[in-house]
Structures are given as C-alpha cells and as structure tokens.
Amino acid sequence: DARVTQTPRHKVTEMGQEVTMRCQPILGHNTVFWYRQTMMQGLELLAYFRNRAPLDDSGMPKDRFSAEMPDATLATLKIQPSEPRDSAVYFCASGRTGDAKNIQYFGAGTRLSVL
Amino acid sequence: SQQGEEDPQALSIQEGENATMNCSYKTSINNLQWYRQNSGRGLVHLILIRSNEREKHSGRLRVTLDTSKKSSSLLITASRAADTASYFCATGPALSGGSYIPTFGRGTSLIVHP
C-alpha cells in the first residue's frame, strides 16, 4: 500500500536549534507539497515542487525556512533557527501531474514543538 | 489569501442524520476536491468534481458544484460516529495544462454523536 512517509513524527526542540523534516513521496509521483497546519491559520502551503524543481515557495518565510529535493525519493524542510511560533504540524503531500486531477496524498505529519 | 473556505466551522449531529458542509472559492477552477482529516492524521482524498459537472456521488457522499456561485457542498447521508473528522475543500486558480496549486480552507469540524 503506497504511502507518503514523514519523519520524525514528533519533534521537540529548543528555540534557536535547527530542525530538519523529511518526506518520502510515493514512488512515481512527481509533485511534492509542504504544508503547515495550526489552529489559528489552518493549512498553509509552504512550498511546491514539480519534478524536483521548486515552483512556488512564496508561502515560506525565506529567512529561516528552506525546502529541497535532493533526489526523487526525498524532500526536506529545514528551519534554522527555529522559533516558538514555528510550532505546528507539518505535512508533506505528493501527487502526479498530467492527469489534471491534482489529487494529493498526505503523510501523517511531523508535529513540531519549539520551546 | 485562501482559495477555498468551508462553512460552517463546526457541525455537531446525531448518528443517522445528514451532514452538509459548504465551500466557497474565488476564481475559476478546473476541479474541486474534498478531503477528510481524522484527528492526528494527514488529509485523505474523498471525492473530486470537475468544473463541468454539477453533482457527483460516492457511497454516502454527495457533492454538488455551482460554478456560477463559486460554491460546492458536501453531503454525508446517514452519518456514523466514524465520520467524525474535519472536512476540507481544495481547489485553485486554473493554470496552464489543466493543473493548479491546490489550497485548502480551514475546514469544517464534524462531530457525530452515537
């Protein structure tokens, strides 16, 4: 049963530390999305990759966040330095372009707490 | 700004009743999707309706789309306690090639009491 895998599931860190979240998209999917979910803001799109190229990262605070896809099986989201306001659940989703459906398959998320 | 906005924010019903959630969006679209999120989990795709469709069914789910009003509704019939979850609509401005970058609203939190 193909699924998007995110690690770690939970992360507690102190303010100022670097945080790296990883995502393994479903094999054969060529789009990857990073979202942040909080009670206040809901589900916010942070970054969007197609064929490993970043197409839209306008939702991401550029000074501390960075998103990359070193290869087709790995997407990373880094926060450096982390701040308490970054506490949220971060979701990765993957999908396929070409069928114009844009259905996304979500991972279980990384729950981040920055103290 | 968010493309899709769900209404109501919260809905509490008894098992067996129907639940209706609405979604409004801002720009022309290629399709609109509904997702469900159980507590502590990622979102799961439920159903997709294309811009040239007006109604679609899948089991106990019924989705309607009114492009003139830029709105959609999701109806869950004969609800069950297991339907308790948050429901999101997702759509986005149409891009070239029929694709779009989907954005989500804040969701409707549905509680079904046994």
Short mmCIF file of C-alpha atoms in Angstrom, two decimals:
data_model
loop_
_atom_site.label_atom_id
_atom_site.label_comp_id
_atom_site.label_asym_id
_atom_site.label_seq_id
_atom_site.Cartn_x
_atom_site.Cartn_y
_atom_site.Cartn_z
CA ASP A 1 0.00 0.00 0.00
CA ALA A 2 1.87 3.07 -1.25
CA ARG A 3 2.02 5.97 1.15
CA VAL A 4 3.89 9.16 1.87
CA THR A 5 6.32 8.70 4.74
CA GLN A 6 7.31 11.56 7.00
CA THR A 7 9.98 11.54 9.68
CA PRO A 8 10.15 12.27 12.50
CA ARG A 9 6.53 12.03 13.63
CA HIS A 10 7.22 14.22 16.63
CA LYS A 11 9.98 16.70 17.35
CA VAL A 12 10.55 18.79 20.46
CA THR A 13 13.39 21.27 20.30
CA GLU A 14 14.59 24.46 21.85
CA MET A 15 14.41 27.86 20.26
CA GLY A 16 17.39 28.52 18.01
CA GLN A 17 18.00 24.89 17.09
CA GLU A 18 17.93 23.60 13.53
CA VAL A 19 15.05 21.33 12.62
CA THR A 20 15.01 19.02 9.60
CA MET A 21 11.87 17.24 8.50
CA ARG A 22 11.95 14.55 5.84
CA CYS A 23 9.44 13.22 3.40
CA GLN A 24 9.48 10.21 1.09
CA PRO A 25 6.88 10.74 -1.63
CA ILE A 26 5.01 7.89 -3.26
CA LEU A 27 7.12 6.23 -5.95
CA GLY A 28 6.23 7.65 -9.35
CA HIS A 29 4.75 10.87 -8.04
CA ASN A 30 6.37 13.98 -9.48
CA THR A 31 4.86 16.72 -7.30
CA VAL A 32 5.60 17.36 -3.64
CA PHE A 33 3.92 19.86 -1.35
CA TRP A 34 4.83 21.06 2.13
CA TYR A 35 2.04 22.40 4.34
CA ARG A 36 1.92 23.79 7.86
CA GLN A 37 -1.20 23.36 9.96
CA THR A 38 -2.08 25.38 13.04
CA MET A 39 -5.35 26.11 14.80
CA MET A 40 -5.06 29.80 14.02
CA GLN A 41 -4.03 29.70 10.36
CA GLY A 42 -5.38 26.38 9.20
CA LEU A 43 -3.50 24.57 6.44
CA GLU A 44 -0.93 26.81 4.77
CA LEU A 45 1.00 25.88 1.63
CA LEU A 46 4.72 26.45 2.22
CA ALA A 47 6.37 25.02 -0.88
CA TYR A 48 5.58 23.11 -4.05
CA PHE A 49 7.95 21.03 -6.18
CA ARG A 50 7.39 19.53 -9.59
CA ASN A 51 9.95 17.10 -10.98
CA ARG A 52 12.19 18.12 -8.06
CA ALA A 53 12.21 21.78 -9.10
CA PRO A 54 10.75 24.34 -6.69
CA LEU A 55 7.81 26.04 -8.39
CA ASP A 56 6.31 28.00 -5.56
CA ASP A 57 7.71 28.74 -2.13
CA SER A 58 6.00 32.08 -1.64
CA GLY A 59 4.27 30.81 1.49
CA MET A 60 7.54 30.05 3.21
CA PRO A 61 9.47 32.50 5.45
CA LYS A 62 12.68 32.63 3.42
CA ASP A 63 14.93 33.88 6.17
CA ARG A 64 14.68 30.71 8.22
CA PHE A 65 12.95 28.05 6.12
CA SER A 66 14.38 26.10 3.22
CA ALA A 67 12.95 23.25 1.18
CA GLU A 68 14.85 20.92 -1.12
CA MET A 69 14.54 17.70 -3.06
CA PRO A 70 17.98 16.11 -3.21
CA ASP A 71 16.52 13.25 -5.23
CA ALA A 72 13.14 11.93 -6.34
CA THR A 73 12.72 9.86 -3.17
CA LEU A 74 13.46 12.55 -0.60
CA ALA A 75 12.13 16.01 0.19
CA THR A 76 13.39 18.02 3.16
CA LEU A 77 12.12 21.04 5.02
CA LYS A 78 14.58 22.82 7.28
CA ILE A 79 14.06 25.54 9.84
CA GLN A 80 17.13 27.36 11.07
CA PRO A 81 16.94 28.88 13.60
CA SER A 82 13.64 27.60 14.94
CA GLU A 83 11.29 29.83 16.93
CA PRO A 84 8.32 29.04 19.20
CA ARG A 85 5.93 30.39 16.56
CA ASP A 86 7.07 27.59 14.23
CA SER A 87 5.30 25.08 16.47
CA ALA A 88 2.78 23.33 14.22
CA VAL A 89 2.10 20.13 12.36
CA TYR A 90 4.00 19.98 9.06
CA PHE A 91 2.56 17.85 6.30
CA CYS A 92 4.11 16.60 3.13
CA ALA A 93 1.91 15.50 0.23
CA SER A 94 2.75 14.05 -3.16
CA GLY A 95 0.87 13.69 -6.40
CA ARG A 96 1.10 13.33 -10.15
CA THR A 97 0.67 15.99 -12.78
CA GLY A 98 -0.54 15.10 -16.23
CA ASP A 99 -3.99 13.83 -15.31
CA ALA A 100 -5.11 17.34 -14.27
CA LYS A 101 -6.73 15.97 -11.13
CA ASN A 102 -4.11 17.23 -8.71
CA ILE A 103 -5.11 14.68 -6.09
CA GLN A 104 -2.70 14.84 -3.19
CA TYR A 105 -1.64 12.02 -0.93
CA PHE A 106 -0.67 13.19 2.53
CA GLY A 107 1.81 11.85 5.01
CA ALA A 108 0.94 11.54 8.70
CA GLY A 109 2.75 14.77 9.51
CA THR A 110 5.54 15.93 11.80
CA ARG A 111 4.33 17.56 15.00
CA LEU A 112 6.91 20.20 15.92
CA SER A 113 7.14 21.88 19.29
CA VAL A 114 9.69 24.65 19.72
CA LEU A 115 10.20 25.60 23.35
CA SER B 1 -5.48 34.50 0.62
CA GLN B 2 -7.15 31.11 0.73
CA GLN B 3 -9.00 29.89 -2.31
CA GLY B 4 -11.47 27.64 -0.54
CA GLU B 5 -13.41 28.48 2.59
CA GLU B 6 -15.59 25.93 4.33
CA ASP B 7 -18.77 26.66 6.22
CA PRO B 8 -19.79 26.02 8.95
CA GLN B 9 -16.62 25.89 11.01
CA ALA B 10 -18.16 23.26 13.26
CA LEU B 11 -21.09 20.89 12.98
CA SER B 12 -22.48 18.57 15.64
CA ILE B 13 -25.13 15.99 14.76
CA GLN B 14 -26.56 12.68 15.88
CA GLU B 15 -25.76 9.39 14.21
CA GLY B 16 -28.13 8.74 11.34
CA GLU B 17 -28.62 12.40 10.48
CA ASN B 18 -27.29 14.02 7.33
CA ALA B 19 -24.37 16.45 7.43
CA THR B 20 -23.95 19.25 4.91
CA MET B 21 -20.80 21.31 4.52
CA ASN B 22 -20.23 24.13 2.10
CA CYS B 23 -17.21 25.54 0.32
CA SER B 24 -16.83 28.86 -1.44
CA TYR B 25 -13.96 29.80 -3.72
CA LYS B 26 -12.78 32.87 -5.53
CA THR B 27 -11.55 32.19 -9.08
CA SER B 28 -12.41 29.94 -12.00
CA ILE B 29 -11.38 26.35 -11.44
CA ASN B 30 -10.72 23.07 -13.27
CA ASN B 31 -11.96 20.89 -10.47
CA LEU B 32 -12.66 20.90 -6.75
CA GLN B 33 -11.78 18.22 -4.25
CA TRP B 34 -12.95 17.29 -0.79
CA TYR B 35 -10.66 15.76 1.80
CA ARG B 36 -11.15 14.35 5.27
CA GLN B 37 -8.76 14.59 8.20
CA ASN B 38 -9.11 12.39 11.24
CA SER B 39 -7.59 13.65 14.47
CA GLY B 40 -3.81 13.36 14.42
CA ARG B 41 -3.67 12.17 10.82
CA GLY B 42 -2.98 13.55 7.37
CA LEU B 43 -5.68 14.50 4.91
CA VAL B 44 -7.30 11.82 2.81
CA HIS B 45 -8.86 12.49 -0.58
CA LEU B 46 -12.59 11.75 -0.69
CA ILE B 47 -14.02 12.91 -3.97
CA LEU B 48 -13.29 15.16 -6.94
CA ILE B 49 -15.80 17.07 -9.04
CA ARG B 50 -14.87 18.64 -12.36
CA SER B 51 -15.92 22.14 -13.33
CA ASN B 52 -18.29 20.77 -16.00
CA GLU B 53 -20.07 18.51 -13.51
CA ARG B 54 -22.91 19.61 -11.25
CA GLU B 55 -23.26 16.62 -8.98
CA LYS B 56 -21.29 13.54 -8.05
CA HIS B 57 -21.92 10.60 -5.75
CA SER B 58 -19.63 8.21 -3.95
CA GLY B 59 -21.25 5.87 -1.45
CA ARG B 60 -22.85 8.04 1.23
CA LEU B 61 -21.16 11.18 -0.13
CA ARG B 62 -22.84 13.61 -2.49
CA VAL B 63 -21.00 16.62 -3.85
CA THR B 64 -22.54 19.46 -5.79
CA LEU B 65 -20.83 22.27 -7.65
CA ASP B 66 -22.30 25.60 -8.69
CA THR B 67 -19.71 27.44 -10.75
CA SER B 68 -21.96 30.49 -11.15
CA LYS B 69 -21.95 30.93 -7.38
CA LYS B 70 -18.41 29.61 -6.97
CA SER B 71 -19.56 27.18 -4.34
CA SER B 72 -19.67 23.49 -3.58
CA SER B 73 -21.37 21.38 -0.96
CA LEU B 74 -20.57 18.02 0.56
CA LEU B 75 -23.44 15.97 1.92
CA ILE B 76 -22.85 12.92 4.09
CA THR B 77 -26.02 10.89 4.39
CA ALA B 78 -26.89 8.60 7.31
CA SER B 79 -23.86 9.76 9.27
CA ARG B 80 -21.92 7.45 11.55
CA ALA B 81 -19.71 8.12 14.55
CA ALA B 82 -16.75 7.13 12.36
CA ASP B 83 -17.48 10.15 10.13
CA THR B 84 -16.27 12.40 12.95
CA ALA B 85 -13.40 14.35 11.36
CA SER B 86 -12.52 17.66 9.74
CA TYR B 87 -13.51 18.13 6.12
CA PHE B 88 -11.68 20.37 3.70
CA CYS B 89 -12.27 21.54 0.18
CA ALA B 90 -9.30 22.12 -2.10
CA THR B 91 -9.09 23.97 -5.35
CA GLY B 92 -7.03 26.66 -7.02
CA PRO B 93 -6.82 29.05 -9.94
CA ALA B 94 -6.55 27.13 -13.19
CA LEU B 95 -3.00 27.07 -14.58
CA SER B 96 -1.78 26.01 -17.99
CA GLY B 97 -2.09 22.34 -18.82
CA GLY B 98 -5.10 21.90 -16.56
CA SER B 99 -3.05 21.90 -13.38
CA TYR B 100 -3.34 24.15 -10.37
CA ILE B 101 -1.75 24.63 -6.99
CA PRO B 102 -4.46 23.48 -4.58
CA THR B 103 -5.14 25.50 -1.49
CA PHE B 104 -7.27 24.49 1.45
CA GLY B 105 -9.69 26.30 3.68
CA ARG B 106 -9.81 25.99 7.45
CA GLY B 107 -12.16 23.04 7.26
CA THR B 108 -15.42 22.04 8.87
CA SER B 109 -15.10 20.08 12.08
CA LEU B 110 -17.85 17.44 12.14
CA ILE B 111 -18.79 15.59 15.29
CA VAL B 112 -21.25 12.72 15.00
CA HIS B 113 -22.66 11.59 18.34
CA PRO B 114 -23.50 7.89 18.69
#
